[in-house]
Amino acid sequence: MKSLTTKTVTAAAATMLAFGALTAAPAVAQGVTAPPLIIYGTQKCPTDADGNEIVVCVKRPPGEQFRIPKELRDLKVTPENESWAAKAEANDRVGQDGIGSCSNVGAGGATGCFVQAGRAYKKQKQENKADQRAVDAAIVP
């Protein structure tokens, strides 16, 4: 019984060693590129002991170290992630009529439609400018 357990352990070790040899190849040899390393302030880009390894680093200001990364900060407000306060405020305007209401009931209801269209246009222009700035920032390092 003891030799059977030894044989099983030996076979398992040999299998792990064989598969370990196949999966332990460097990422470069597998065609996988590593993402750039983000460093802050006066930190240095790491290399191996001989300085032969090339590591791509992106340097950011030290004040950004403990903040949410820039890539995750630009969040567009959609119905799924809109705050409850904004949803409640939108419900306050339901059924409103009269001046500035964008309804066909009451005097001056059409003035509100013009205001709503103007706000939507302004918001769209701001989003387009922000998108263009993001594209420009991505093109020019």
Coordinates of N, CA and C in Angstrom, one line a residue:
M1 N 0.8 -1.2 0.0 CA 0.0 0.0 0.0 C 0.9 1.2 0.0
K2 N 2.0 1.2 0.7 CA 2.9 2.3 0.8 C 3.5 2.6 -0.5
S3 N 3.9 1.6 -1.3 CA 4.5 1.8 -2.6 C 3.5 2.4 -3.6
L4 N 2.2 2.0 -3.5 CA 1.2 2.5 -4.3 C 1.0 4.0 -4.1
T5 N 1.0 4.5 -2.9 CA 1.0 5.9 -2.6 C 2.2 6.6 -3.1
T6 N 3.3 6.1 -3.0 CA 4.6 6.7 -3.5 C 4.5 6.8 -5.0
K7 N 4.0 5.7 -5.6 CA 3.9 5.8 -7.1 C 2.9 6.9 -7.5
T8 N 1.8 7.0 -6.8 CA 0.8 8.0 -7.2 C 1.4 9.4 -7.0
V9 N 2.1 9.6 -5.9 CA 2.7 11.0 -5.6 C 3.8 11.2 -6.7
T10 N 4.6 10.3 -7.0 CA 5.6 10.4 -8.0 C 5.0 10.8 -9.4
A11 N 4.0 10.1 -9.8 CA 3.3 10.3 -11.0 C 2.7 11.7 -11.1
A12 N 2.1 12.1 -10.0 CA 1.5 13.4 -9.9 C 2.5 14.5 -10.0
A13 N 3.6 14.3 -9.3 CA 4.7 15.3 -9.4 C 5.3 15.4 -10.8
A14 N 5.5 14.2 -11.5 CA 6.0 14.2 -12.8 C 5.0 14.9 -13.8
T15 N 3.7 14.7 -13.6 CA 2.7 15.4 -14.4 C 2.8 16.9 -14.2
M16 N 2.8 17.3 -12.9 CA 2.9 18.8 -12.7 C 4.1 19.4 -13.2
L17 N 5.3 18.7 -13.1 CA 6.5 19.1 -13.7 C 6.4 19.3 -15.2
A18 N 5.8 18.3 -15.8 CA 5.7 18.4 -17.3 C 4.8 19.5 -17.7
F19 N 3.7 19.7 -17.1 CA 2.8 20.8 -17.4 C 3.4 22.1 -17.0
G20 N 4.1 22.1 -15.9 CA 4.7 23.4 -15.4 C 5.8 23.9 -16.4
A21 N 6.5 22.9 -17.0 CA 7.5 23.3 -18.0 C 6.8 23.9 -19.3
L22 N 5.6 23.5 -19.6 CA 4.9 24.0 -20.8 C 4.3 25.4 -20.5
T23 N 3.9 25.6 -19.3 CA 3.2 26.9 -19.0 C 4.2 27.9 -18.4
A24 N 5.4 27.6 -18.1 CA 6.3 28.5 -17.5 C 7.1 29.3 -18.5
A25 N 6.7 29.2 -19.8 CA 7.5 30.0 -20.8 C 7.2 31.5 -20.6
P26 N 8.2 32.3 -20.9 CA 8.0 33.7 -20.8 C 6.9 34.2 -21.6
A27 N 6.3 35.3 -21.1 CA 5.1 35.9 -21.8 C 5.5 36.4 -23.2
V28 N 6.7 36.8 -23.4 CA 7.2 37.3 -24.7 C 7.2 36.1 -25.7
A29 N 7.6 35.0 -25.3 CA 7.6 33.8 -26.2 C 6.2 33.3 -26.6
Q30 N 5.3 33.6 -25.7 CA 3.9 33.3 -26.0 C 3.2 34.3 -26.9
G31 N 3.8 35.4 -27.1 CA 3.2 36.5 -27.9 C 2.3 37.4 -27.1
V32 N 2.3 37.3 -25.8 CA 1.5 38.2 -25.0 C 2.3 39.3 -24.5
T33 N 1.8 40.5 -24.7 CA 2.5 41.7 -24.3 C 1.9 42.1 -22.9
A34 N 2.8 42.5 -22.0 CA 2.4 43.0 -20.7 C 2.0 44.4 -20.8
P35 N 1.0 44.8 -20.0 CA 0.5 46.2 -20.0 C 1.6 47.1 -19.4
P36 N 1.6 48.4 -19.7 CA 2.6 49.3 -19.1 C 2.4 49.4 -17.6
L37 N 3.5 49.5 -16.9 CA 3.5 49.6 -15.5 C 3.3 51.1 -15.1
I38 N 2.4 51.4 -14.2 CA 2.2 52.8 -13.8 C 3.0 53.1 -12.6
I39 N 3.8 54.1 -12.7 CA 4.6 54.5 -11.5 C 4.3 56.0 -11.2
Y40 N 4.5 56.4 -9.9 CA 4.1 57.7 -9.5 C 5.3 58.4 -8.9
G41 N 5.3 59.7 -9.1 CA 6.3 60.6 -8.5 C 7.7 60.3 -8.9
T42 N 8.6 60.0 -7.9 CA 10.0 59.7 -8.1 C 10.3 58.2 -8.2
Q43 N 9.3 57.4 -8.3 CA 9.6 56.0 -8.4 C 10.3 55.6 -9.7
K44 N 11.2 54.6 -9.6 CA 11.9 54.2 -10.8 C 11.3 53.0 -11.4
C45 N 11.5 52.9 -12.7 CA 11.0 51.8 -13.5 C 11.9 50.5 -13.1
P46 N 11.3 49.4 -12.7 CA 12.1 48.3 -12.3 C 12.7 47.5 -13.5
T47 N 13.9 47.0 -13.3 CA 14.6 46.1 -14.2 C 15.2 44.9 -13.5
D48 N 15.8 44.0 -14.2 CA 16.5 42.9 -13.5 C 17.8 43.4 -13.0
A49 N 18.5 42.5 -12.3 CA 19.8 42.9 -11.6 C 20.8 43.4 -12.6
D50 N 20.9 42.9 -13.8 CA 21.9 43.4 -14.8 C 21.4 44.6 -15.6
G51 N 20.1 45.0 -15.5 CA 19.6 46.1 -16.3 C 19.3 45.7 -17.7
N52 N 19.2 44.4 -18.0 CA 19.0 44.0 -19.4 C 17.5 44.0 -19.7
E53 N 16.6 43.9 -18.7 CA 15.2 43.8 -19.0 C 14.6 45.2 -19.3
I54 N 13.7 45.2 -20.3 CA 13.1 46.5 -20.7 C 11.6 46.4 -20.2
V55 N 11.3 47.4 -19.4 CA 9.9 47.5 -18.8 C 9.4 48.8 -19.3
V56 N 8.2 48.8 -19.8 CA 7.5 50.0 -20.2 C 6.7 50.6 -19.0
C57 N 7.1 51.8 -18.7 CA 6.4 52.5 -17.5 C 5.7 53.8 -17.9
V58 N 4.6 54.1 -17.3 CA 3.9 55.3 -17.5 C 4.0 56.1 -16.2
K59 N 4.6 57.3 -16.2 CA 4.8 58.1 -15.0 C 3.6 59.0 -14.9
R60 N 3.1 59.0 -13.6 CA 2.0 59.9 -13.3 C 2.4 60.8 -12.1
P61 N 1.7 61.9 -11.9 CA 2.0 62.8 -10.8 C 1.8 62.0 -9.4
P62 N 2.5 62.4 -8.4 CA 2.3 61.6 -7.1 C 0.9 61.8 -6.5
G63 N 0.3 62.9 -6.8 CA -1.1 63.1 -6.3 C -2.1 62.2 -6.8
E64 N -1.8 61.5 -7.9 CA -2.8 60.6 -8.5 C -2.7 59.2 -8.0
Q65 N -1.7 58.9 -7.1 CA -1.4 57.6 -6.6 C -2.6 56.9 -5.9
F66 N -3.3 57.6 -5.1 CA -4.4 57.0 -4.3 C -5.7 57.3 -4.8
R67 N -5.8 57.8 -6.1 CA -7.1 58.1 -6.7 C -7.6 57.0 -7.6
I68 N -8.8 57.1 -8.0 CA -9.3 56.1 -9.0 C -8.6 56.4 -10.3
P69 N -8.1 55.4 -11.0 CA -7.4 55.7 -12.3 C -8.2 56.5 -13.3
K70 N -7.5 57.3 -14.1 CA -8.2 58.2 -15.1 C -9.1 57.4 -16.0
E71 N -8.7 56.1 -16.3 CA -9.4 55.3 -17.3 C -10.8 55.0 -16.7
L72 N -10.9 54.9 -15.4 CA -12.2 54.5 -14.8 C -13.0 55.7 -14.3
R73 N -12.5 56.9 -14.3 CA -13.2 58.1 -13.8 C -14.2 58.6 -14.8
D74 N -14.0 58.6 -16.1 CA -14.9 59.1 -17.0 C -16.2 58.3 -17.1
L75 N -17.2 58.6 -16.3 CA -18.4 57.8 -16.3 C -19.5 58.6 -16.8
K76 N -20.1 58.1 -17.9 CA -21.3 58.8 -18.4 C -22.5 58.4 -17.7
V77 N -23.4 59.3 -17.4 CA -24.6 59.0 -16.6 C -25.6 58.4 -17.5
T78 N -26.0 57.2 -17.2 CA -27.0 56.4 -17.9 C -28.1 56.1 -16.9
P79 N -29.3 55.7 -17.4 CA -30.3 55.3 -16.4 C -29.9 54.3 -15.4
E80 N -29.0 53.4 -15.7 CA -28.6 52.4 -14.7 C -27.7 53.0 -13.6
N81 N -26.9 54.0 -13.9 CA -26.1 54.6 -12.8 C -26.4 56.0 -12.4
E82 N -27.6 56.5 -12.7 CA -28.1 57.8 -12.3 C -28.5 57.8 -10.9
S83 N -28.2 58.9 -10.2 CA -28.4 58.9 -8.7 C -29.9 59.0 -8.4
W84 N -30.3 58.5 -7.3 CA -31.7 58.5 -6.9 C -32.2 59.9 -6.7
A85 N -31.3 60.9 -6.3 CA -31.8 62.3 -6.2 C -32.2 62.8 -7.6
A86 N -31.4 62.5 -8.6 CA -31.8 63.0 -9.9 C -33.1 62.3 -10.4
K87 N -33.3 61.1 -10.1 CA -34.5 60.4 -10.5 C -35.7 61.0 -9.8
A88 N -35.6 61.4 -8.5 CA -36.6 62.0 -7.7 C -36.9 63.4 -8.3
E89 N -35.9 64.1 -8.6 CA -36.1 65.4 -9.2 C -36.8 65.4 -10.5
A90 N -36.5 64.4 -11.3 CA -37.2 64.2 -12.6 C -38.7 63.9 -12.3
N91 N -39.0 63.2 -11.3 CA -40.4 62.8 -11.0 C -41.2 64.1 -10.5
D92 N -40.5 65.1 -10.0 CA -41.2 66.3 -9.5 C -41.8 67.0 -10.7
R93 N -41.3 66.9 -11.9 CA -41.7 67.6 -13.0 C -42.8 66.9 -13.8
V94 N -43.2 65.7 -13.4 CA -44.2 65.0 -14.1 C -45.6 65.6 -13.9
G95 N -46.3 65.8 -15.0 CA -47.6 66.4 -15.0 C -47.6 67.9 -14.9
Q96 N -46.5 68.5 -15.0 CA -46.4 70.0 -14.9 C -46.9 70.6 -16.2
D97 N -47.6 71.7 -16.1 CA -48.1 72.4 -17.3 C -47.9 73.9 -17.0
G98 N -48.1 74.7 -18.1 CA -47.9 76.1 -18.0 C -46.6 76.6 -18.6
I99 N -46.2 77.8 -18.2 CA -45.0 78.4 -18.8 C -43.8 77.6 -18.5
G100 N -43.0 77.3 -19.5 CA -41.8 76.6 -19.3 C -41.9 75.1 -19.1
S101 N -43.1 74.5 -19.4 CA -43.3 73.1 -19.1 C -43.2 72.2 -20.3
C102 N -43.1 72.7 -21.5 CA -43.1 71.9 -22.8 C -44.3 71.0 -22.9
S103 N -45.4 71.5 -22.7 CA -46.7 70.8 -22.8 C -47.6 71.6 -23.8
N104 N -48.6 70.9 -24.3 CA -49.6 71.6 -25.1 C -50.8 72.2 -24.3
V105 N -50.6 72.1 -23.0 CA -51.6 72.6 -22.1 C -51.1 73.9 -21.4
G106 N -51.9 74.9 -21.4 CA -51.5 76.1 -20.7 C -50.8 77.1 -21.6
A107 N -50.7 78.3 -21.1 CA -50.1 79.4 -21.8 C -48.6 79.3 -21.8
G108 N -47.9 79.4 -22.9 CA -46.5 79.4 -23.0 C -45.8 78.1 -22.8
G109 N -46.6 77.0 -23.0 CA -46.0 75.6 -22.9 C -44.9 75.4 -23.8
A110 N -44.9 76.0 -25.0 CA -43.9 75.7 -26.0 C -42.5 76.3 -25.7
T111 N -42.5 77.3 -24.8 CA -41.2 77.9 -24.4 C -40.4 76.9 -23.7
G112 N -41.0 76.0 -22.9 CA -40.2 74.9 -22.2 C -39.6 73.9 -23.2
C113 N -40.3 73.7 -24.3 CA -39.7 72.8 -25.3 C -38.4 73.3 -25.9
F114 N -38.4 74.7 -26.1 CA -37.2 75.3 -26.7 C -36.1 75.2 -25.7
V115 N -36.4 75.4 -24.4 CA -35.4 75.4 -23.3 C -34.8 73.9 -23.2
Q116 N -35.7 72.9 -23.3 CA -35.2 71.5 -23.2 C -34.4 71.2 -24.4
A117 N -34.8 71.6 -25.6 CA -34.0 71.3 -26.8 C -32.6 72.0 -26.7
G118 N -32.6 73.2 -26.2 CA -31.3 74.0 -26.0 C -30.4 73.3 -25.0
R119 N -31.0 72.8 -23.9 CA -30.1 72.1 -22.9 C -29.6 70.8 -23.5
A120 N -30.4 70.1 -24.2 CA -29.9 68.8 -24.8 C -28.8 69.1 -25.8
Y121 N -29.0 70.2 -26.6 CA -28.0 70.5 -27.6 C -26.6 70.9 -26.9
K122 N -26.7 71.7 -25.8 CA -25.5 72.1 -25.1 C -24.8 70.9 -24.5
K123 N -25.6 69.9 -23.9 CA -25.0 68.7 -23.3 C -24.4 67.9 -24.4
Q124 N -25.0 67.7 -25.6 CA -24.4 67.0 -26.6 C -23.1 67.6 -27.1
K125 N -23.1 68.9 -27.3 CA -21.8 69.6 -27.7 C -20.7 69.4 -26.7
Q126 N -21.0 69.5 -25.4 CA -20.0 69.2 -24.3 C -19.5 67.8 -24.4
E127 N -20.3 66.8 -24.6 CA -19.9 65.4 -24.7 C -19.0 65.3 -26.0
N128 N -19.4 65.9 -27.1 CA -18.6 65.8 -28.3 C -17.2 66.4 -28.1
K129 N -17.1 67.6 -27.4 CA -15.8 68.2 -27.1 C -15.0 67.3 -26.2
A130 N -15.6 66.7 -25.2 CA -14.9 65.8 -24.3 C -14.3 64.6 -25.0
D131 N -15.2 64.0 -25.9 CA -14.7 62.9 -26.7 C -13.5 63.3 -27.6
Q132 N -13.6 64.5 -28.2 CA -12.6 65.0 -29.1 C -11.3 65.2 -28.3
R133 N -11.4 65.7 -27.1 CA -10.2 65.9 -26.3 C -9.6 64.6 -25.9
A134 N -10.4 63.6 -25.6 CA -9.9 62.2 -25.3 C -9.1 61.6 -26.5
V135 N -9.7 61.8 -27.7 CA -9.0 61.4 -28.9 C -7.7 62.1 -29.2
D136 N -7.7 63.4 -29.0 CA -6.5 64.2 -29.2 C -5.4 63.8 -28.2
A137 N -5.8 63.5 -26.9 CA -4.9 63.1 -25.9 C -4.3 61.7 -26.2
A138 N -5.1 60.9 -26.8 CA -4.6 59.5 -27.1 C -3.7 59.6 -28.3
I139 N -3.8 60.5 -29.2 CA -3.0 60.6 -30.4 C -1.6 61.2 -30.0
V140 N -1.7 62.3 -29.3 CA -0.4 63.1 -29.0 C 0.0 62.7 -27.6
P141 N 1.2 62.1 -27.5 CA 1.7 61.7 -26.2 C 2.0 62.8 -25.2

